[in-house]
Amino acid sequence: MRYNERELLCLARQPAEKAAEILMRLPRKGSVLKKRLVKLVVNFLFYFRTDEAEPIGALLLEHCRITKEEENVFSISFVEEPERKYCFECASEEQCQEWIEALKRASYEFMRRTLIFYRNEIQKLTGKDPLEQFGISEEARFQLGPPQQ
Amino acid sequence: MKLNERSLAFYATCDSPADNTGFLYKRGERHTAYHRRWFVLKGNMLFYFEERESREPVGVIVLEGCNVELCDSAENFAFAIRFGGAKCRTYVLVAESQAAMESWVKSLSRASFDYMRLVVRELEKQLEEMRWGLAGGCGGCQGPSGSWKLKSSVLEQAPERLPALPAVLPKENGCAVWNNTPGVHRPPDTSGSNEHDGEENPRPPPLPPRRRASGSEVGSTRAAGAESLSSFCQLHEQYGQEVARLRQDWLER
């Protein structure tokens, strides 16, 4: 699949929501934990070798599942391939929980649900649609669609 | 750089709602010929397929940090997705009608994660400000202090845990009386109906006396209250206790 790599590399250099050196293991057989700089920017998780400026890879965090594994460890897997897990071993349980929380909120789809929730709440309280002032009430992305799994 | 392409392809083709779809002509990078492609916008990702029925996208354009502009290209209904940065590329796309072009320009310019985040923060702020308004004159609907339940039907439907609202919010009852005049018709919304089991008052109980700005210990916090969340927490606690006492009274009548 083609993608605009330059722009993605540019994104990887933006200030991160969260960044840390964490041990990471890819879902390949025989893969071992390696120390990586892991950086969360919008809905992408970039991972770098600790001494390099360009990321080795990026994970788009849509339709993914963040799971607490054993102590200090969490994994990211994707809905269409739940057994393929990217594993991350943190320095502490606290760091592990922080990353889990941050990653769960990091998808565009999560933001969308949040927005719809707030929109609904405000509409219930005031009778008015708060998106009207932005001129975006009709946008497809802000509609309350059918509940998704 | 590796990308989780399989997951991207899944995202592109799964049945989650798209923010826009349609045919557009896309100009190639090296050759100036246009190719007609089926475009699917989901979130901040613009996927394009060779055909509408193709099972996998040919490519994707990540839309963070882009500008969407009308184009003065020779073609009608042309617009461009432009990225900053010296070597970054401009994608020229051509729609098949004026309406399609406008629709795409609108949806693409609002497609970034950052934009979504801005709107969410703005609504969050508005909601918080409304909850502030609640502290000024609370009606009688709540549970035991400290365990107020947020009875929103949206919450009940939400498949995952909710966004973290500021710490004060989960204590509040989502169906509290927002209008301070008793007898005003409440919106006919089941999630808003105050139902505290066992409480049978047919009319709303009397409101607690409005605090004066000069009053007691609340006075000083009130002035600064609008600014400081910790003061609000104190205020909230104080009101909560008073309301709990009042509730005790009403239940005994």
GROMACS .gro file of C-alpha atoms in nm:
model
  402
    1MET     CA    1   0.000   0.000   0.000
    2ARG     CA    2   0.142   0.334  -0.094
    3TYR     CA    3   0.150   0.603   0.166
    4ASN     CA    4   0.295   0.951   0.203
    5GLU     CA    5   0.605   0.850   0.390
    6ARG     CA    6   0.757   1.196   0.402
    7GLU     CA    7   0.456   1.338   0.580
    8LEU     CA    8   0.450   1.048   0.819
    9LEU     CA    9   0.818   1.097   0.898
   10CYS     CA   10   0.740   1.462   0.957
   11LEU     CA   11   0.464   1.364   1.194
   12ALA     CA   12   0.708   1.140   1.381
   13ARG     CA   13   0.917   1.447   1.457
   14GLN     CA   14   0.627   1.642   1.606
   15PRO     CA   15   0.600   1.685   1.983
   16ALA     CA   16   0.456   1.366   2.123
   17GLU     CA   17   0.164   1.318   2.356
   18LYS     CA   18   0.378   1.060   2.524
   19ALA     CA   19   0.727   0.927   2.467
   20ALA     CA   20   0.949   0.688   2.655
   21GLU     CA   21   1.215   0.425   2.618
   22ILE     CA   22   1.037   0.097   2.652
   23LEU     CA   23   1.122  -0.264   2.571
   24MET     CA   24   0.926  -0.373   2.271
   25ARG     CA   25   0.869  -0.702   2.098
   26LEU     CA   26   0.722  -0.744   1.753
   27PRO     CA   27   0.462  -1.012   1.684
   28ARG     CA   28   0.703  -1.218   1.481
   29LYS     CA   29   0.802  -1.564   1.590
   30GLY     CA   30   1.127  -1.567   1.781
   31SER     CA   31   1.120  -1.195   1.831
   32VAL     CA   32   1.287  -1.063   2.144
   33LEU     CA   33   1.232  -0.757   2.357
   34LYS     CA   34   1.441  -0.466   2.240
   35LYS     CA   35   1.479  -0.120   2.386
   36ARG     CA   36   1.299   0.129   2.168
   37LEU     CA   37   1.201   0.493   2.186
   38VAL     CA   38   0.825   0.476   2.163
   39LYS     CA   39   0.641   0.792   2.072
   40LEU     CA   40   0.268   0.859   2.057
   41VAL     CA   41   0.164   1.131   1.813
   42VAL     CA   42  -0.205   1.172   1.732
   43ASN     CA   43  -0.325   0.821   1.642
   44PHE     CA   44   0.016   0.681   1.552
   45LEU     CA   45   0.263   0.500   1.771
   46PHE     CA   46   0.613   0.543   1.627
   47TYR     CA   47   0.902   0.334   1.744
   48PHE     CA   48   1.269   0.421   1.698
   49ARG     CA   49   1.603   0.263   1.772
   50THR     CA   50   1.718   0.471   2.063
   51ASP     CA   51   2.001   0.635   1.874
   52GLU     CA   52   1.824   0.704   1.547
   53ALA     CA   53   1.624   1.001   1.428
   54GLU     CA   54   1.399   0.815   1.190
   55PRO     CA   55   1.146   0.563   1.319
   56ILE     CA   56   1.178   0.196   1.232
   57GLY     CA   57   0.804   0.175   1.214
   58ALA     CA   58   0.464   0.316   1.295
   59LEU     CA   59   0.140   0.165   1.415
   60LEU     CA   60  -0.190   0.327   1.327
   61LEU     CA   61  -0.395   0.289   1.641
   62GLU     CA   62  -0.742   0.239   1.495
   63HIS     CA   63  -0.948  -0.071   1.574
   64CYS     CA   64  -0.683  -0.193   1.810
   65ARG     CA   65  -0.701  -0.353   2.148
   66ILE     CA   66  -0.474  -0.256   2.434
   67THR     CA   67  -0.440  -0.537   2.685
   68LYS     CA   68  -0.268  -0.558   3.018
   69GLU     CA   69  -0.047  -0.864   3.013
   70GLU     CA   70   0.173  -0.966   3.303
   71GLU     CA   71   0.333  -0.721   3.542
   72ASN     CA   72   0.466  -0.407   3.372
   73VAL     CA   73   0.362  -0.543   3.035
   74PHE     CA   74   0.089  -0.442   2.794
   75SER     CA   75   0.021  -0.540   2.437
   76ILE     CA   76  -0.135  -0.386   2.130
   77SER     CA   77  -0.321  -0.609   1.890
   78PHE     CA   78  -0.552  -0.537   1.603
   79VAL     CA   79  -0.909  -0.645   1.568
   80GLU     CA   80  -0.855  -0.844   1.250
   81GLU     CA   81  -0.559  -1.039   1.393
   82PRO     CA   82  -0.600  -1.058   1.768
   83GLU     CA   83  -0.324  -1.316   1.825
   84ARG     CA   84  -0.059  -1.097   1.671
   85LYS     CA   85   0.057  -0.890   1.963
   86TYR     CA   86   0.305  -0.608   1.989
   87CYS     CA   87   0.436  -0.635   2.345
   88PHE     CA   88   0.573  -0.358   2.558
   89GLU     CA   89   0.753  -0.401   2.885
   90CYS     CA   90   0.760  -0.088   3.097
   91ALA     CA   91   0.990   0.011   3.377
   92SER     CA   92   0.707   0.009   3.629
   93GLU     CA   93   0.346  -0.086   3.674
   94GLU     CA   94   0.260   0.282   3.695
   95GLN     CA   95   0.420   0.357   3.362
   96CYS     CA   96   0.241   0.057   3.218
   97GLN     CA   97  -0.100   0.186   3.335
   98GLU     CA   98  -0.026   0.534   3.201
   99TRP     CA   99   0.054   0.400   2.858
  100ILE     CA  100  -0.253   0.178   2.854
  101GLU     CA  101  -0.474   0.475   2.938
  102ALA     CA  102  -0.308   0.700   2.683
  103LEU     CA  103  -0.322   0.444   2.403
  104LYS     CA  104  -0.687   0.362   2.465
  105ARG     CA  105  -0.771   0.724   2.405
  106ALA     CA  106  -0.542   0.767   2.111
  107SER     CA  107  -0.765   0.668   1.825
  108TYR     CA  108  -0.961   0.895   1.600
  109GLU     CA  109  -1.262   0.673   1.655
  110PHE     CA  110  -1.237   0.721   2.032
  111MET     CA  111  -1.226   1.099   1.984
  112ARG     CA  112  -1.528   1.077   1.761
  113ARG     CA  113  -1.726   0.887   2.023
  114THR     CA  114  -1.618   1.137   2.287
  115LEU     CA  115  -1.732   1.424   2.073
  116ILE     CA  116  -2.067   1.265   2.005
  117PHE     CA  117  -2.111   1.198   2.376
  118TYR     CA  118  -2.037   1.560   2.468
  119ARG     CA  119  -2.254   1.687   2.187
  120ASN     CA  120  -2.542   1.481   2.314
  121GLU     CA  121  -2.491   1.587   2.673
  122ILE     CA  122  -2.485   1.953   2.584
  123GLN     CA  123  -2.785   1.917   2.362
  124LYS     CA  124  -2.974   1.752   2.645
  125LEU     CA  125  -2.884   2.027   2.884
  126THR     CA  126  -2.942   2.326   2.662
  127GLY     CA  127  -3.167   2.201   2.385
  128LYS     CA  128  -2.914   2.338   2.141
  129ASP     CA  129  -2.661   2.167   1.920
  130PRO     CA  130  -2.317   2.295   2.020
  131LEU     CA  131  -2.176   2.215   1.678
  132GLU     CA  132  -2.397   2.465   1.504
  133GLN     CA  133  -2.173   2.751   1.604
  134PHE     CA  134  -1.888   2.583   1.416
  135GLY     CA  135  -2.106   2.515   1.116
  136ILE     CA  136  -2.033   2.145   1.135
  137SER     CA  137  -2.355   1.991   1.261
  138GLU     CA  138  -2.424   1.813   0.937
  139GLU     CA  139  -2.082   1.660   0.894
  140ALA     CA  140  -2.100   1.284   0.864
  141ARG     CA  141  -1.823   1.229   1.113
  142PHE     CA  142  -2.015   1.388   1.400
  143GLN     CA  143  -2.336   1.194   1.362
  144LEU     CA  144  -2.444   0.938   1.612
  145GLY     CA  145  -2.423   0.629   1.400
  146PRO     CA  146  -2.516   0.272   1.487
  147PRO     CA  147  -2.329   0.139   1.791
  148GLN     CA  148  -2.008  -0.027   1.691
  149GLN     CA  149  -1.830  -0.326   1.828
  150MET     CA  150   0.958   0.276   0.768
  151LYS     CA  151   0.726  -0.013   0.841
  152LEU     CA  152   0.356   0.048   0.876
  153ASN     CA  153   0.093  -0.194   1.000
  154GLU     CA  154  -0.047  -0.221   0.650
  155ARG     CA  155  -0.279  -0.510   0.710
  156SER     CA  156  -0.450  -0.315   0.986
  157LEU     CA  157  -0.466  -0.011   0.766
  158ALA     CA  158  -0.629  -0.211   0.491
  159PHE     CA  159  -0.873  -0.349   0.744
  160TYR     CA  160  -0.958  -0.001   0.866
  161ALA     CA  161  -1.014   0.110   0.508
  162THR     CA  162  -1.249  -0.173   0.418
  163CYS     CA  163  -1.429  -0.256   0.741
  164ASP     CA  164  -1.781  -0.139   0.788
  165SER     CA  165  -1.708   0.150   1.024
  166PRO     CA  166  -1.871   0.459   0.875
  167ALA     CA  167  -1.667   0.661   0.629
  168ASP     CA  168  -1.656   1.037   0.649
  169ASN     CA  169  -1.671   1.075   0.275
  170THR     CA  170  -1.653   0.851  -0.030
  171GLY     CA  171  -1.655   0.904  -0.403
  172PHE     CA  172  -1.464   0.899  -0.728
  173LEU     CA  173  -1.192   1.153  -0.776
  174TYR     CA  174  -0.923   1.191  -1.035
  175LYS     CA  175  -0.579   1.182  -0.887
  176ARG     CA  176  -0.274   1.307  -1.064
  177GLY     CA  177   0.023   1.074  -1.045
  178GLU     CA  178   0.345   1.189  -0.885
  179ARG     CA  179   0.580   1.146  -1.175
  180HIS     CA  180   0.343   1.145  -1.465
  181THR     CA  181   0.082   1.411  -1.505
  182ALA     CA  182  -0.191   1.176  -1.618
  183TYR     CA  183  -0.497   1.159  -1.400
  184HIS     CA  184  -0.629   0.830  -1.274
  185ARG     CA  185  -0.983   0.784  -1.159
  186ARG     CA  186  -0.984   0.626  -0.816
  187TRP     CA  187  -1.242   0.540  -0.552
  188PHE     CA  188  -1.165   0.746  -0.241
  189VAL     CA  189  -1.267   0.665   0.114
  190LEU     CA  190  -1.208   0.911   0.395
  191LYS     CA  191  -1.200   0.767   0.745
  192GLY     CA  192  -1.081   0.987   1.024
  193ASN     CA  193  -0.750   1.140   0.921
  194MET     CA  194  -0.677   0.877   0.656
  195LEU     CA  195  -0.769   0.918   0.293
  196PHE     CA  196  -0.763   0.579   0.123
  197TYR     CA  197  -0.785   0.528  -0.250
  198PHE     CA  198  -0.881   0.217  -0.439
  199GLU     CA  199  -0.840   0.126  -0.800
  200GLU     CA  200  -1.204   0.034  -0.822
  201ARG     CA  201  -1.496   0.076  -0.590
  202GLU     CA  202  -1.509  -0.300  -0.539
  203SER     CA  203  -1.135  -0.345  -0.484
  204ARG     CA  204  -1.061  -0.536  -0.170
  205GLU     CA  205  -0.757  -0.340  -0.073
  206PRO     CA  206  -0.659   0.021  -0.114
  207VAL     CA  207  -0.386   0.111  -0.360
  208GLY     CA  208  -0.269   0.374  -0.120
  209VAL     CA  209  -0.345   0.611   0.161
  210ILE     CA  210  -0.277   0.975   0.230
  211VAL     CA  211  -0.225   1.057   0.598
  212LEU     CA  212  -0.388   1.394   0.640
  213GLU     CA  213  -0.222   1.537   0.950
  214GLY     CA  214  -0.072   1.876   0.895
  215CYS     CA  215  -0.218   1.933   0.550
  216ASN     CA  216  -0.393   2.228   0.395
  217VAL     CA  217  -0.673   2.184   0.152
  218GLU     CA  218  -0.702   2.446  -0.117
  219LEU     CA  219  -0.885   2.516  -0.432
  220CYS     CA  220  -0.666   2.489  -0.730
  221ASP     CA  221  -0.623   2.692  -1.033
  222SER     CA  222  -0.550   2.409  -1.249
  223ALA     CA  223  -0.688   2.385  -1.598
  224GLU     CA  224  -0.938   2.128  -1.482
  225ASN     CA  225  -1.266   2.225  -1.329
  226PHE     CA  226  -1.348   2.112  -0.978
  227ALA     CA  227  -0.982   2.070  -0.888
  228PHE     CA  228  -0.848   2.104  -0.538
  229ALA     CA  229  -0.520   2.028  -0.370
  230ILE     CA  230  -0.401   1.867  -0.051
  231ARG     CA  231  -0.084   2.047   0.033
  232PHE     CA  232   0.168   1.967   0.300
  233GLY     CA  233   0.420   2.205   0.450
  234GLY     CA  234   0.788   2.125   0.442
  235ALA     CA  235   1.035   2.157   0.164
  236LYS     CA  236   1.013   1.823  -0.006
  237CYS     CA  237   0.654   1.750   0.072
  238ARG     CA  238   0.416   1.667  -0.199
  239THR     CA  239   0.097   1.827  -0.317
  240TYR     CA  240  -0.184   1.599  -0.421
  241VAL     CA  241  -0.405   1.741  -0.691
  242LEU     CA  242  -0.748   1.590  -0.702
  243VAL     CA  243  -1.033   1.655  -0.939
  244ALA     CA  244  -1.396   1.601  -0.854
  245GLU     CA  245  -1.675   1.528  -1.097
  246SER     CA  246  -1.901   1.815  -0.996
  247GLN     CA  247  -1.901   2.140  -0.805
  248ALA     CA  248  -2.100   1.984  -0.524
  249ALA     CA  249  -1.861   1.692  -0.494
  250MET     CA  250  -1.563   1.925  -0.489
  251GLU     CA  251  -1.712   2.137  -0.214
  252SER     CA  252  -1.806   1.834  -0.012
  253TRP     CA  253  -1.453   1.695  -0.035
  254VAL     CA  254  -1.283   2.022   0.045
  255LYS     CA  255  -1.501   2.060   0.351
  256SER     CA  256  -1.456   1.711   0.484
  257LEU     CA  257  -1.082   1.699   0.414
  258SER     CA  258  -1.009   2.028   0.580
  259ARG     CA  259  -1.173   1.901   0.899
  260ALA     CA  260  -1.023   1.557   0.884
  261SER     CA  261  -0.721   1.599   1.104
  262PHE     CA  262  -0.694   1.445   1.447
  263ASP     CA  263  -0.591   1.787   1.575
  264TYR     CA  264  -0.909   1.945   1.450
  265MET     CA  265  -1.119   1.674   1.612
  266ARG     CA  266  -0.928   1.719   1.934
  267LEU     CA  267  -0.989   2.095   1.929
  268VAL     CA  268  -1.362   2.049   1.890
  269VAL     CA  269  -1.370   1.788   2.166
  270ARG     CA  270  -1.182   2.017   2.402
  271GLU     CA  271  -1.416   2.303   2.325
  272LEU     CA  272  -1.723   2.091   2.400
  273GLU     CA  273  -1.559   1.955   2.712
  274LYS     CA  274  -1.502   2.310   2.827
  275GLN     CA  275  -1.863   2.405   2.754
  276LEU     CA  276  -1.988   2.106   2.945
  277GLU     CA  277  -1.765   2.188   3.238
  278GLU     CA  278  -1.892   2.544   3.241
  279MET     CA  279  -2.247   2.418   3.252
  280ARG     CA  280  -2.166   2.197   3.546
  281TRP     CA  281  -2.032   2.504   3.719
  282GLY     CA  282  -2.372   2.655   3.672
  283LEU     CA  283  -2.514   2.361   3.860
  284ALA     CA  284  -2.319   2.445   4.174
  285GLY     CA  285  -2.509   2.769   4.202
  286GLY     CA  286  -2.848   2.624   4.273
  287CYS     CA  287  -2.889   2.257   4.284
  288GLY     CA  288  -3.221   2.083   4.271
  289GLY     CA  289  -3.300   1.779   4.472
  290CYS     CA  290  -3.211   1.496   4.248
  291GLN     CA  291  -2.912   1.303   4.348
  292GLY     CA  292  -2.811   0.989   4.524
  293PRO     CA  293  -2.623   0.964   4.849
  294SER     CA  294  -2.340   1.207   4.847
  295GLY     CA  295  -2.033   1.064   4.691
  296SER     CA  296  -2.209   0.809   4.479
  297TRP     CA  297  -2.411   1.007   4.232
  298LYS     CA  298  -2.473   0.813   3.921
  299LEU     CA  299  -2.452   0.957   3.576
  300LYS     CA  300  -2.767   0.818   3.419
  301SER     CA  301  -2.710   0.900   3.062
  302SER     CA  302  -2.847   0.664   2.804
  303VAL     CA  303  -2.550   0.741   2.587
  304LEU     CA  304  -2.329   0.610   2.865
  305GLU     CA  305  -2.523   0.292   2.886
  306GLN     CA  306  -2.477   0.233   2.517
  307ALA     CA  307  -2.111   0.321   2.501
  308PRO     CA  308  -1.926   0.000   2.440
  309GLU     CA  309  -1.608   0.113   2.607
  310ARG     CA  310  -1.519   0.325   2.895
  311LEU     CA  311  -1.583   0.687   2.857
  312PRO     CA  312  -1.351   0.973   2.813
  313ALA     CA  313  -1.210   1.092   3.141
  314LEU     CA  314  -1.416   1.389   3.241
  315PRO     CA  315  -1.266   1.620   3.502
  316ALA     CA  316  -1.261   1.460   3.845
  317VAL     CA  317  -1.567   1.644   3.973
  318LEU     CA  318  -1.801   1.531   3.703
  319PRO     CA  319  -1.856   1.163   3.784
  320LYS     CA  320  -1.999   1.262   4.119
  321GLU     CA  321  -2.277   1.455   3.959
  322ASN     CA  322  -2.610   1.327   3.857
  323GLY     CA  323  -2.655   1.380   3.486
  324CYS     CA  324  -3.022   1.453   3.534
  325ALA     CA  325  -2.995   1.738   3.779
  326VAL     CA  326  -3.231   2.026   3.740
  327TRP     CA  327  -3.067   2.280   3.517
  328ASN     CA  328  -3.337   2.537   3.531
  329ASN     CA  329  -3.385   2.684   3.872
  330THR     CA  330  -3.752   2.766   3.847
  331PRO     CA  331  -3.965   2.489   3.990
  332GLY     CA  332  -4.242   2.361   3.772
  333VAL     CA  333  -4.066   2.426   3.442
  334HIS     CA  334  -4.124   2.136   3.211
  335ARG     CA  335  -3.826   1.910   3.190
  336PRO     CA  336  -3.732   1.774   2.850
  337PRO     CA  337  -3.903   1.440   2.797
  338ASP     CA  338  -3.592   1.236   2.803
  339THR     CA  339  -3.587   0.905   2.983
  340SER     CA  340  -3.225   0.938   3.075
  341GLY     CA  341  -3.300   1.274   3.226
  342SER     CA  342  -3.589   1.159   3.439
  343ASN     CA  343  -3.494   1.178   3.792
  344GLU     CA  344  -3.554   0.864   3.945
  345HIS     CA  345  -3.438   0.814   4.275
  346ASP     CA  346  -3.595   0.498   4.401
  347GLY     CA  347  -3.820   0.547   4.693
  348GLU     CA  348  -3.856   0.919   4.660
  349GLU     CA  349  -4.213   1.006   4.590
  350ASN     CA  350  -4.227   1.383   4.579
  351PRO     CA  351  -4.456   1.479   4.296
  352ARG     CA  352  -4.324   1.831   4.277
  353PRO     CA  353  -3.962   1.942   4.293
  354PRO     CA  354  -3.850   2.010   4.648
  355PRO     CA  355  -3.771   2.369   4.745
  356LEU     CA  356  -3.434   2.495   4.638
  357PRO     CA  357  -3.171   2.563   4.898
  358PRO     CA  358  -3.127   2.934   4.966
  359ARG     CA  359  -2.895   3.101   4.719
  360ARG     CA  360  -2.569   3.182   4.875
  361ARG     CA  361  -2.481   3.545   4.894
  362ALA     CA  362  -2.144   3.648   4.768
  363SER     CA  363  -2.064   3.796   5.105
  364GLY     CA  364  -2.164   3.484   5.294
  365SER     CA  365  -1.946   3.291   5.529
  366GLU     CA  366  -1.663   3.071   5.424
  367VAL     CA  367  -1.801   3.033   5.078
  368GLY     CA  368  -1.764   3.401   5.001
  369SER     CA  369  -1.395   3.411   4.949
  370THR     CA  370  -1.380   3.090   4.758
  371ARG     CA  371  -1.665   3.206   4.541
  372ALA     CA  372  -1.478   3.505   4.409
  373ALA     CA  373  -1.184   3.300   4.309
  374GLY     CA  374  -1.404   3.002   4.248
  375ALA     CA  375  -1.456   3.064   3.884
  376GLU     CA  376  -1.086   3.039   3.829
  377SER     CA  377  -0.972   2.755   4.041
  378LEU     CA  378  -1.076   2.394   4.011
  379SER     CA  379  -0.966   2.312   4.364
  380SER     CA  380  -1.199   2.582   4.496
  381PHE     CA  381  -1.470   2.435   4.283
  382CYS     CA  382  -1.406   2.097   4.442
  383GLN     CA  383  -1.446   2.255   4.783
  384LEU     CA  384  -1.761   2.432   4.676
  385HIS     CA  385  -1.891   2.110   4.533
  386GLU     CA  386  -1.820   1.931   4.858
  387GLN     CA  387  -1.998   2.197   5.058
  388TYR     CA  388  -2.304   2.193   4.836
  389GLY     CA  389  -2.297   1.818   4.836
  390GLN     CA  390  -2.312   1.806   5.210
  391GLU     CA  391  -2.589   2.062   5.229
  392VAL     CA  392  -2.788   1.879   4.967
  393ALA     CA  393  -2.742   1.552   5.153
  394ARG     CA  394  -2.877   1.716   5.467
  395LEU     CA  395  -3.174   1.858   5.278
  396ARG     CA  396  -3.245   1.524   5.124
  397GLN     CA  397  -3.248   1.371   5.466
  398ASP     CA  398  -3.507   1.631   5.566
  399TRP     CA  399  -3.733   1.562   5.269
  400LEU     CA  400  -3.721   1.191   5.319
  401GLU     CA  401  -3.833   1.237   5.673
  402ARG     CA  402  -4.135   1.445   5.586
   0.00000   0.00000   0.00000
